[in-house]
C-alpha positions in Angstrom: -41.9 -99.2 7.5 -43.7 -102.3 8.3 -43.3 -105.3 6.2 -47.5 -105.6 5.5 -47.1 -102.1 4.3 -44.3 -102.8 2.1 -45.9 -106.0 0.5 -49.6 -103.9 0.2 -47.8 -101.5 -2.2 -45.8 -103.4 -4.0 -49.4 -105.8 -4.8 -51.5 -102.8 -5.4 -48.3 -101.2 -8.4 -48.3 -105.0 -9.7 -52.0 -104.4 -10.2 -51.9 -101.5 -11.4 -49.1 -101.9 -14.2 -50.6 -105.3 -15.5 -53.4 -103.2 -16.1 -51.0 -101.2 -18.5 -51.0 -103.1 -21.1 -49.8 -100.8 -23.9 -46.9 -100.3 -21.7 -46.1 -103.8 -21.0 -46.0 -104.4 -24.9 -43.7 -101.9 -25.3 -41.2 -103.0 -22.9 -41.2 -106.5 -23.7 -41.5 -105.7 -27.7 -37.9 -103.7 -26.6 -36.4 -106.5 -24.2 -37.1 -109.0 -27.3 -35.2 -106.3 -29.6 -32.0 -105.7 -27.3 -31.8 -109.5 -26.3 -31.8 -111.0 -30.2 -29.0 -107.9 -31.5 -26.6 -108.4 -28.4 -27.3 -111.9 -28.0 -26.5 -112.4 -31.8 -23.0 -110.6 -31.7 -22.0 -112.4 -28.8 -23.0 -115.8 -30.1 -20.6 -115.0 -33.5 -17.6 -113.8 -31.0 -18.0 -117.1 -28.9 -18.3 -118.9 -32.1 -15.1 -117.5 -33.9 -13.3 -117.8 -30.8 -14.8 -121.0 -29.1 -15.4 -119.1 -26.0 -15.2 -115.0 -24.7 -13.2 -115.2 -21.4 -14.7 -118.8 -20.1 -18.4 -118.3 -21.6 -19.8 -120.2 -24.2 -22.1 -119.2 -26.6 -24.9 -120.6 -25.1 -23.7 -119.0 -21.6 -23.8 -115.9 -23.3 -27.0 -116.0 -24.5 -28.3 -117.3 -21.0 -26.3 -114.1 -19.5 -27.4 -111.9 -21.8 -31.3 -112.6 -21.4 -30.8 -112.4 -17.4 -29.3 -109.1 -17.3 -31.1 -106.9 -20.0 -34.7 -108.9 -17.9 -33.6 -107.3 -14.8 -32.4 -103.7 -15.7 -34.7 -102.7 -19.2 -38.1 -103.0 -17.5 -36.9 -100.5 -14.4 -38.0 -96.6 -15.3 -34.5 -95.7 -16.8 -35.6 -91.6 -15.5 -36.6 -92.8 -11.9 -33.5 -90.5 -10.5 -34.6 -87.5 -12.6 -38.4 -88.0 -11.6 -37.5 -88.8 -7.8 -34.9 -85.4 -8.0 -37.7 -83.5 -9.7 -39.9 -84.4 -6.5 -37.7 -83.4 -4.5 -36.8 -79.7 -6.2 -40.3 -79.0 -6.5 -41.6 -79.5 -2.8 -43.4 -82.2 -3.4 -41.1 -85.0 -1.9 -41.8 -82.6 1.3 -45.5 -83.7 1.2 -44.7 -86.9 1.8 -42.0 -86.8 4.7 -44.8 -85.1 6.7 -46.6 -88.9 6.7 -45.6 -91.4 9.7 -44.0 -93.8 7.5 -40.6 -94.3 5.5 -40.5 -92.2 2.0 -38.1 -94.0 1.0 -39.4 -97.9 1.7 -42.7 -96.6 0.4 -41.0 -95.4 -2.8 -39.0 -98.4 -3.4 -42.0 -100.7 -2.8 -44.1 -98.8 -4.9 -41.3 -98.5 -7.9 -40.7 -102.8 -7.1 -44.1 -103.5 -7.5 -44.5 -101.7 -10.5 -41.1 -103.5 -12.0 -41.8 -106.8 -11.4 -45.0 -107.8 -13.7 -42.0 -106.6 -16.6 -40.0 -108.7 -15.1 -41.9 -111.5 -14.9 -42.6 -111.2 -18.5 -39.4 -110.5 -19.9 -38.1 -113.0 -17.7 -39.9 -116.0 -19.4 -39.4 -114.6 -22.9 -35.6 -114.3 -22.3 -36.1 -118.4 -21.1 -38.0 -119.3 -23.8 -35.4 -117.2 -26.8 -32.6 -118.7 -25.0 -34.4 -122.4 -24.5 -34.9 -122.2 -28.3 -31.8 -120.4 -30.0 -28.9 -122.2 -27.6 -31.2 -125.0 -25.6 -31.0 -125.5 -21.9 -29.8 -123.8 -19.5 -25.8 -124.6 -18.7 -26.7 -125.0 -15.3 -30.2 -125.8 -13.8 -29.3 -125.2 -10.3 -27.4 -122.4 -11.0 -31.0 -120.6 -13.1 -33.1 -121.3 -10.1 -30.3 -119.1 -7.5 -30.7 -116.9 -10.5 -34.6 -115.8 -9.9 -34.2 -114.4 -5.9 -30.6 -112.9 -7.5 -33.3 -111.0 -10.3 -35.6 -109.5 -7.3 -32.3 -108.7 -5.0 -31.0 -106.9 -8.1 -34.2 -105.4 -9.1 -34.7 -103.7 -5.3 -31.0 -103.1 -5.4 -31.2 -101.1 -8.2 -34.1 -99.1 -7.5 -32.9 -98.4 -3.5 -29.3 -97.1 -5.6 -31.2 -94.7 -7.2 -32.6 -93.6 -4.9 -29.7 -92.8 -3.0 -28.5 -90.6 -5.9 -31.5 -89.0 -6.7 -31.5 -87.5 -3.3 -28.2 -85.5 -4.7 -30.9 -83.0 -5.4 -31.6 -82.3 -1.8 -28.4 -80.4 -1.7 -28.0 -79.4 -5.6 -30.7 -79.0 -6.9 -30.1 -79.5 -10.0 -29.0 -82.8 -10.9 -29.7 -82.4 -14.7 -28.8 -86.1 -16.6 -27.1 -87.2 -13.3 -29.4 -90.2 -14.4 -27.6 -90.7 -17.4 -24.2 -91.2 -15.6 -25.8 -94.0 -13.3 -27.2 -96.0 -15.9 -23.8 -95.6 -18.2 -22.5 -97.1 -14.5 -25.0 -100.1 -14.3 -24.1 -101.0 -18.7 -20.8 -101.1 -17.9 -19.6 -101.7 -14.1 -22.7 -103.7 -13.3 -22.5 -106.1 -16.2 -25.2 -105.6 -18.2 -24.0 -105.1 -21.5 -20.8 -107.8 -21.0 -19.8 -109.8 -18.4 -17.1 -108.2 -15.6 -14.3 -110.6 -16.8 -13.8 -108.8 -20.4 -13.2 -105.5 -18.4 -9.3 -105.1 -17.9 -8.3 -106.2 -14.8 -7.8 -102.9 -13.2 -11.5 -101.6 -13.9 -12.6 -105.2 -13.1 -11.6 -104.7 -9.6 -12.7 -101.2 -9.1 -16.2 -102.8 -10.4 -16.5 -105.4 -7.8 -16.1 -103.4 -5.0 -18.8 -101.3 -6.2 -22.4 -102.5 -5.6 -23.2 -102.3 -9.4 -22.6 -105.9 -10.2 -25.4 -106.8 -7.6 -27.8 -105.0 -10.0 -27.6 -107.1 -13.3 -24.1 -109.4 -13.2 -24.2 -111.7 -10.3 -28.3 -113.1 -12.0 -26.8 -113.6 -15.2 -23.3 -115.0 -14.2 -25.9 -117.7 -12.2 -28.4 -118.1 -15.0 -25.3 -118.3 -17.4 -24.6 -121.4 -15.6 -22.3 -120.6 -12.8 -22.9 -122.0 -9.6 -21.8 -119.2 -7.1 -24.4 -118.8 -4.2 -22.0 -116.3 -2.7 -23.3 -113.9 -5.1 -26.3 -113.7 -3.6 -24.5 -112.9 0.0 -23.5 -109.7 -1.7 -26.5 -108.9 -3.1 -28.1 -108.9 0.2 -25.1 -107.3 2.0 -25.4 -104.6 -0.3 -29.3 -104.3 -0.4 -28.7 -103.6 3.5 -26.2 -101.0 2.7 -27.7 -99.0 0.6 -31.2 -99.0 2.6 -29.5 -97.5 5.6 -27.8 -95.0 3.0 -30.6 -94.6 1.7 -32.8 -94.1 4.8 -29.9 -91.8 6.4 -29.9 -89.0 3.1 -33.5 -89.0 3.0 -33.3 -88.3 6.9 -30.6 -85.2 6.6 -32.8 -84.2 3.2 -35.6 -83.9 5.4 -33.8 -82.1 7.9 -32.5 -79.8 5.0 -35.7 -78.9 4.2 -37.0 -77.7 7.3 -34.2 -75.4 8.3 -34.5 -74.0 4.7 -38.4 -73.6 5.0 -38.6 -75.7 1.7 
């Protein structure tokens, strides 16, 4: 799919979800929620301790902010509604167009992400600004912001990949459940990837889920580690050519089944 295609999608879902505003009140009204209770225990652990496996209080707060503003404004059923698409026929619609399903799908879910981002985003600055001060790391909370949109597309192409499961099952039923049980835990969005014990810690970083909410808030939390973003982007092409590739045998699925 061509780039101007991509970026026309992803404007016209921007448009259309700052246009929601209901919704966009809702999601930040729950980002501010998750953000003060999580952010609150982990500020008395840090404080009783002095530090939780090398982060601060004030890191914790930063990390905190970052990862729940990059994984609570992304449609937590997008692999349930992409596999439903696909059971029903209707995902077969749209393979008969000259153009990428799945880069049209991704754009489209992006687009629609990133006004909640943008907004959460800047409320998490401004909690974390207020409750802990600045930011342990300036430099480190810029590298942060492309780490947010790598994570955000990284997530959305990831489900994507799993959703199209139901090209051969089915049924996936709450397959989406599992993957977002994957992202809290392996992809650091509920605690940093240090406090896991070393064994799962390892089987976590060769998995792409960190990409998706850890490596932003280990930068905004005031680690300088540009390498993080390497991996991002290494796994963002991964996962597109997976992603491309299923879609492509799907399709092929399909018409030897008649579906």
């Amino acid at each position: 799919m061509r780039l101007s295609t991509a970026f026309t999608t992803m404007r016209l879902s921007a448009i259309r979800m700052l246009a929601n505003r209901a919704g966009m009140l809702v999601n930040s009204a729950i980002y501010v929620i998750v953000v003060s209770v999580l952010g609150g225990l982990w500020r008395v652990g840090a404080a009783a301790t002095g530090s939780i496996v090398g982060y601060s209080a004030a890191a914790l707060t930063w990390y905190i902010a970052t990862s729940e503003a990059v994984t609570i404004p992304l449609n937590s059923r997008m692999i349930a509604d992409v596999s439903e698409d696909i059971v029903s026929g209707g995902i077969a619609v749209e393979l008969l167009r000259p153009i990428s399903v799945v880069g049209l799908r991704v754009a489209d879910q992006v687009g629609r992400t990133l006004p909640r981002i943008g907004v959460c985003a800047t409320i998490g600055c401004v909690m974390s600004w207020w409750l802990v001060g600045a930011p342990p790391n300036v430099a480190a909370l810029f590298l942060a912001v492309p780490s947010m949109l790598l994570a955000v597309a990284l997530n959305v192409v990831a489900q994507h990949c799993f959703a199209a499961l139901a090209f051969w099952l089915r049924h996936t039923g709450a397959s989406w459940f599992l993957y977002q049980k994957l992202v809290f835990m392996l992809g650091g969005m509920l605690l940093p990837i240090q406090v896991l014990p070393s064994a799962l810690r390892r089987v976590a970083m060769g998995t792409p889920f960190p990409s998706m909410a850890y490596a932003p808030a280990r930068l905004a939390s005031g680690h300088l580690e540009p390498s993080l973003l390497l991996i991002q982007l290494v796994w963002l092409v991964v996962l597109s050519a997976l992603g491309v590739a299923i879609f492509a045998l799907g399709e092929r699925r399909l018409q030897v089944v008649g579906g």
